[in-house]
């Protein structure tokens, strides 16, 4: 009865989403729109009805997700989804996380997070005008209703299998990693946070309430979405790096791009909504970016689940379900763009600013982010469109590196300049004087790199120099300030920008200095890669929880007098489903990583070994962590400041 209870919870949640949407429409017709949330009247009665509906809807979705996890943990092979994606011998962690390691379960997780977001809005939001809040909750219900329909009519996660299977087919071995418990949920929270920001934008457009109050209400959701997207992309990058055995941290895979595009749009939106919340500027631009960010998350959902992509990350979905997702995409994006076109003329111009100002730098920042977004979108969709006309082509890393790389470096330069400028307007000469220190740091870094290396590729060379300059410029908001009284959100901005500099340094170092050695090694033979000597000591079989493997024993020493240590890369075989994977073994040091992969035997007593020395590659993920930490500090600081602002306005 667990599966039937889960399905019933889904149907009830869908019904409540429909009721929530209906109540929101009625409430908008009856509400005058200008009252605070707490005022009495018919609109207040409607809002009082909408709120509990939103809360219960989210709790029912959570119940459905909990029941699906229970089915996986219990290995109930009478449920089709469990039989197709689990196995009774699978470790408990992968039974638990395997509940969303498939199409139907991941969509239910998506809808659950969406429902809980609506619950949170209904409970805590008090700063918006009543009509805007009702419209926001209505928009959330409309989004949820479409995905409930998709689950119930096209991707039922609780469908029974008659007769029940003796055992399951097992989870994709590439997903049998602790990263499965962390990576998808963080990405989905990010996607849903963007949908909430979109709902706020729709609510503000419907009620013509685009202003600082709307931006302050939306900003925590944008910041939260951006933090989780950053964490999800960073974790996914490292997961692919060590799991796939290719030695790369980003492959420009279409599904990787599907997560990058919303992050780029959310980054632009984050800067724009901050200007609107604090300076009452960029009103139309903020609303447009909210629509674009949500559109990119919908495009990403379509790419991953439509079945039009062949990717290690994608879910294989039949064309019928792909068409359903496409219909939702066209409905939501088309409706949002139509509403934007009809109502943007009613959005008043906010405060103006000069070109040479911090706002001007933020606009330039957003334009460059939009250009990179366009490059990634075109590079991702063009092969799909071409294949529809019978032309098969591939767009890979060379295109993205050459097209997006220079724009990204220009973006970093603008990012370094922005914090050095004043709000509203600035004097060009004075601004240039403030820029001299970061410029000098960048120049010295590039001179030092050239002297040490004798020359590297132009993009890595510029990347390392700009990373040094950005690191210096990111500290500018702390110059001549009392650090104990510096606002928390200022610390957040400093740490996030510093994290970007650290990540950029890691990317440039990996591109410029990585050394790779592919050898056919006999037992006892030493081989060199970078500063390391690697010797194959032997190959032995090992048995895991649900796999068997051939494991190499590699003795490793750094330099001629370093201590020996051991790495053990594996070639694993999973019987359910039958799959062979390469499990890399990595030695991490302060200045980089030694990355080793065991290949196949050559029939002559030798084994293929792939060895990489990757200087400072860990900076990529350390920087990602700093970026997310900076976002968290900004979120805490902004929420505290906005709450004080709302209380001050109410008192006044």
PDB file of C-alpha atoms in Angstrom, residues 468-586:
ATOM      1  CA  UNK A 468      46.073  37.733  -9.536  1.00  0.00           C
ATOM      2  CA  UNK A 469      44.629  41.148 -10.392  1.00  0.00           C
ATOM      3  CA  UNK A 470      41.097  40.072  -9.448  1.00  0.00           C
ATOM      4  CA  UNK A 471      42.337  38.674  -6.138  1.00  0.00           C
ATOM      5  CA  UNK A 472      43.825  42.082  -5.299  1.00  0.00           C
ATOM      6  CA  UNK A 473      40.766  43.994  -6.532  1.00  0.00           C
ATOM      7  CA  UNK A 474      38.357  41.731  -4.640  1.00  0.00           C
ATOM      8  CA  UNK A 475      39.859  43.051  -1.396  1.00  0.00           C
ATOM      9  CA  UNK A 476      39.136  46.666  -2.376  1.00  0.00           C
ATOM     10  CA  UNK A 477      35.877  46.933  -0.355  1.00  0.00           C
ATOM     11  CA  UNK A 478      37.963  46.224   2.770  1.00  0.00           C
ATOM     12  CA  UNK A 479      40.547  48.954   2.158  1.00  0.00           C
ATOM     13  CA  UNK A 480      40.657  51.573   4.932  1.00  0.00           C
ATOM     14  CA  UNK A 481      37.619  50.049   6.705  1.00  0.00           C
ATOM     15  CA  UNK A 482      37.065  48.881  10.240  1.00  0.00           C
ATOM     16  CA  UNK A 483      36.919  45.147   9.556  1.00  0.00           C
ATOM     17  CA  UNK A 484      34.884  44.466  12.688  1.00  0.00           C
ATOM     18  CA  UNK A 485      32.138  46.803  11.485  1.00  0.00           C
ATOM     19  CA  UNK A 486      32.202  45.718   7.859  1.00  0.00           C
ATOM     20  CA  UNK A 487      28.745  44.353   6.899  1.00  0.00           C
ATOM     21  CA  UNK A 488      28.439  40.611   6.463  1.00  0.00           C
ATOM     22  CA  UNK A 489      27.249  40.959   2.861  1.00  0.00           C
ATOM     23  CA  UNK A 490      30.388  42.957   2.044  1.00  0.00           C
ATOM     24  CA  UNK A 491      32.504  40.097   3.360  1.00  0.00           C
ATOM     25  CA  UNK A 492      30.400  37.796   1.211  1.00  0.00           C
ATOM     26  CA  UNK A 493      31.105  39.799  -1.945  1.00  0.00           C
ATOM     27  CA  UNK A 494      34.830  39.873  -1.154  1.00  0.00           C
ATOM     28  CA  UNK A 495      35.030  36.113  -0.554  1.00  0.00           C
ATOM     29  CA  UNK A 496      32.916  35.243  -3.614  1.00  0.00           C
ATOM     30  CA  UNK A 497      35.064  37.394  -5.935  1.00  0.00           C
ATOM     31  CA  UNK A 498      38.199  35.977  -4.343  1.00  0.00           C
ATOM     32  CA  UNK A 499      36.809  32.493  -4.977  1.00  0.00           C
ATOM     33  CA  UNK A 500      36.404  33.294  -8.667  1.00  0.00           C
ATOM     34  CA  UNK A 501      40.044  34.408  -8.780  1.00  0.00           C
ATOM     35  CA  UNK A 502      41.136  31.160  -7.098  1.00  0.00           C
ATOM     36  CA  UNK A 503      39.052  29.013  -9.466  1.00  0.00           C
ATOM     37  CA  UNK A 504      40.366  30.903 -12.492  1.00  0.00           C
ATOM     38  CA  UNK A 505      43.940  30.341 -11.315  1.00  0.00           C
ATOM     39  CA  UNK A 506      43.218  26.622 -10.999  1.00  0.00           C
ATOM     40  CA  UNK A 507      41.655  26.412 -14.461  1.00  0.00           C
ATOM     41  CA  UNK A 508      44.524  28.294 -16.076  1.00  0.00           C
ATOM     42  CA  UNK A 509      47.141  26.208 -14.238  1.00  0.00           C
ATOM     43  CA  UNK A 510      45.486  22.949 -15.254  1.00  0.00           C
ATOM     44  CA  UNK A 511      45.372  24.098 -18.880  1.00  0.00           C
ATOM     45  CA  UNK A 512      48.956  25.381 -18.944  1.00  0.00           C
ATOM     46  CA  UNK A 513      50.943  22.964 -16.809  1.00  0.00           C
ATOM     47  CA  UNK A 514      49.223  19.542 -16.878  1.00  0.00           C
ATOM     48  CA  UNK A 515      51.534  16.686 -17.882  1.00  0.00           C
ATOM     49  CA  UNK A 516      50.123  13.368 -19.143  1.00  0.00           C
ATOM     50  CA  UNK A 517      51.884  10.032 -19.619  1.00  0.00           C
ATOM     51  CA  UNK A 518      50.280   6.980 -21.261  1.00  0.00           C
ATOM     52  CA  UNK A 519      52.394   3.840 -20.746  1.00  0.00           C
ATOM     53  CA  UNK A 520      52.226   0.070 -21.134  1.00  0.00           C
ATOM     54  CA  UNK A 521      53.826  -0.938 -17.849  1.00  0.00           C
ATOM     55  CA  UNK A 522      55.304  -4.226 -16.733  1.00  0.00           C
ATOM     56  CA  UNK A 523      55.448  -5.154 -13.071  1.00  0.00           C
ATOM     57  CA  UNK A 524      58.466  -3.484 -11.491  1.00  0.00           C
ATOM     58  CA  UNK A 525      58.946  -0.859 -14.211  1.00  0.00           C
ATOM     59  CA  UNK A 526      59.175   2.802 -13.075  1.00  0.00           C
ATOM     60  CA  UNK A 527      57.684   5.616 -15.151  1.00  0.00           C
ATOM     61  CA  UNK A 528      57.945   9.391 -14.827  1.00  0.00           C
ATOM     62  CA  UNK A 529      55.176  11.980 -14.835  1.00  0.00           C
ATOM     63  CA  UNK A 530      55.886  15.505 -13.627  1.00  0.00           C
ATOM     64  CA  UNK A 531      57.924  15.333 -10.400  1.00  0.00           C
ATOM     65  CA  UNK A 532      56.733  11.788  -9.634  1.00  0.00           C
ATOM     66  CA  UNK A 533      58.094   8.297 -10.258  1.00  0.00           C
ATOM     67  CA  UNK A 534      55.353   5.643 -10.529  1.00  0.00           C
ATOM     68  CA  UNK A 535      56.102   1.911 -10.348  1.00  0.00           C
ATOM     69  CA  UNK A 536      53.614  -0.885 -11.003  1.00  0.00           C
ATOM     70  CA  UNK A 537      54.042  -3.464  -8.209  1.00  0.00           C
ATOM     71  CA  UNK A 538      51.274  -5.839  -9.237  1.00  0.00           C
ATOM     72  CA  UNK A 539      47.621  -6.477 -10.113  1.00  0.00           C
ATOM     73  CA  UNK A 540      45.247  -8.258  -7.726  1.00  0.00           C
ATOM     74  CA  UNK A 541      41.507  -9.101  -7.739  1.00  0.00           C
ATOM     75  CA  UNK A 542      39.301  -7.470  -5.087  1.00  0.00           C
ATOM     76  CA  UNK A 543      35.623  -7.855  -4.209  1.00  0.00           C
ATOM     77  CA  UNK A 544      33.292  -5.031  -3.192  1.00  0.00           C
ATOM     78  CA  UNK A 545      29.714  -4.826  -1.952  1.00  0.00           C
ATOM     79  CA  UNK A 546      28.193  -5.304  -5.407  1.00  0.00           C
ATOM     80  CA  UNK A 547      31.203  -5.346  -7.726  1.00  0.00           C
ATOM     81  CA  UNK A 548      34.482  -7.133  -8.454  1.00  0.00           C
ATOM     82  CA  UNK A 549      37.661  -5.437  -9.652  1.00  0.00           C
ATOM     83  CA  UNK A 550      41.230  -5.739 -10.774  1.00  0.00           C
ATOM     84  CA  UNK A 551      43.291  -3.422  -8.591  1.00  0.00           C
ATOM     85  CA  UNK A 552      46.752  -2.117  -9.378  1.00  0.00           C
ATOM     86  CA  UNK A 553      49.272  -1.425  -6.655  1.00  0.00           C
ATOM     87  CA  UNK A 554      51.305   1.632  -7.657  1.00  0.00           C
ATOM     88  CA  UNK A 555      54.298   2.711  -5.605  1.00  0.00           C
ATOM     89  CA  UNK A 556      54.852   6.441  -5.981  1.00  0.00           C
ATOM     90  CA  UNK A 557      57.705   8.725  -4.976  1.00  0.00           C
ATOM     91  CA  UNK A 558      58.159  12.447  -5.476  1.00  0.00           C
ATOM     92  CA  UNK A 559      61.646  13.439  -6.587  1.00  0.00           C
ATOM     93  CA  UNK A 560      64.680  11.277  -5.992  1.00  0.00           C
ATOM     94  CA  UNK A 561      64.629  11.271  -2.197  1.00  0.00           C
ATOM     95  CA  UNK A 562      60.942  11.433  -1.316  1.00  0.00           C
ATOM     96  CA  UNK A 563      59.066   8.812   0.682  1.00  0.00           C
ATOM     97  CA  UNK A 564      57.251   6.071  -1.197  1.00  0.00           C
ATOM     98  CA  UNK A 565      53.459   5.847  -0.921  1.00  0.00           C
ATOM     99  CA  UNK A 566      50.847   3.642  -2.599  1.00  0.00           C
ATOM    100  CA  UNK A 567      47.942   4.351  -4.979  1.00  0.00           C
ATOM    101  CA  UNK A 568      45.403   1.699  -5.979  1.00  0.00           C
ATOM    102  CA  UNK A 569      43.421   2.467  -9.166  1.00  0.00           C
ATOM    103  CA  UNK A 570      40.847  -0.143 -10.180  1.00  0.00           C
ATOM    104  CA  UNK A 571      39.029  -1.528 -13.176  1.00  0.00           C
ATOM    105  CA  UNK A 572      35.631  -2.475 -11.718  1.00  0.00           C
ATOM    106  CA  UNK A 573      32.967  -4.823 -13.058  1.00  0.00           C
ATOM    107  CA  UNK A 574      29.321  -4.536 -12.020  1.00  0.00           C
ATOM    108  CA  UNK A 575      27.069  -7.489 -12.823  1.00  0.00           C
ATOM    109  CA  UNK A 576      23.735  -5.655 -12.506  1.00  0.00           C
ATOM    110  CA  UNK A 577      23.645  -3.989 -14.962  1.00  0.00           C
ATOM    111  CA  UNK A 578      26.806  -5.454 -16.605  1.00  0.00           C
ATOM    112  CA  UNK A 579      29.234  -2.515 -16.745  1.00  0.00           C
ATOM    113  CA  UNK A 580      32.976  -1.953 -16.484  1.00  0.00           C
ATOM    114  CA  UNK A 581      34.227   1.311 -14.985  1.00  0.00           C
ATOM    115  CA  UNK A 582      37.615   2.860 -14.286  1.00  0.00           C
ATOM    116  CA  UNK A 583      38.120   4.004 -10.700  1.00  0.00           C
ATOM    117  CA  UNK A 584      40.927   6.522 -10.561  1.00  0.00           C
ATOM    118  CA  UNK A 585      43.359   6.817  -7.647  1.00  0.00           C
ATOM    119  CA  UNK A 586      44.431  10.364  -6.814  1.00  0.00           C
TER     120      UNK A 586
END
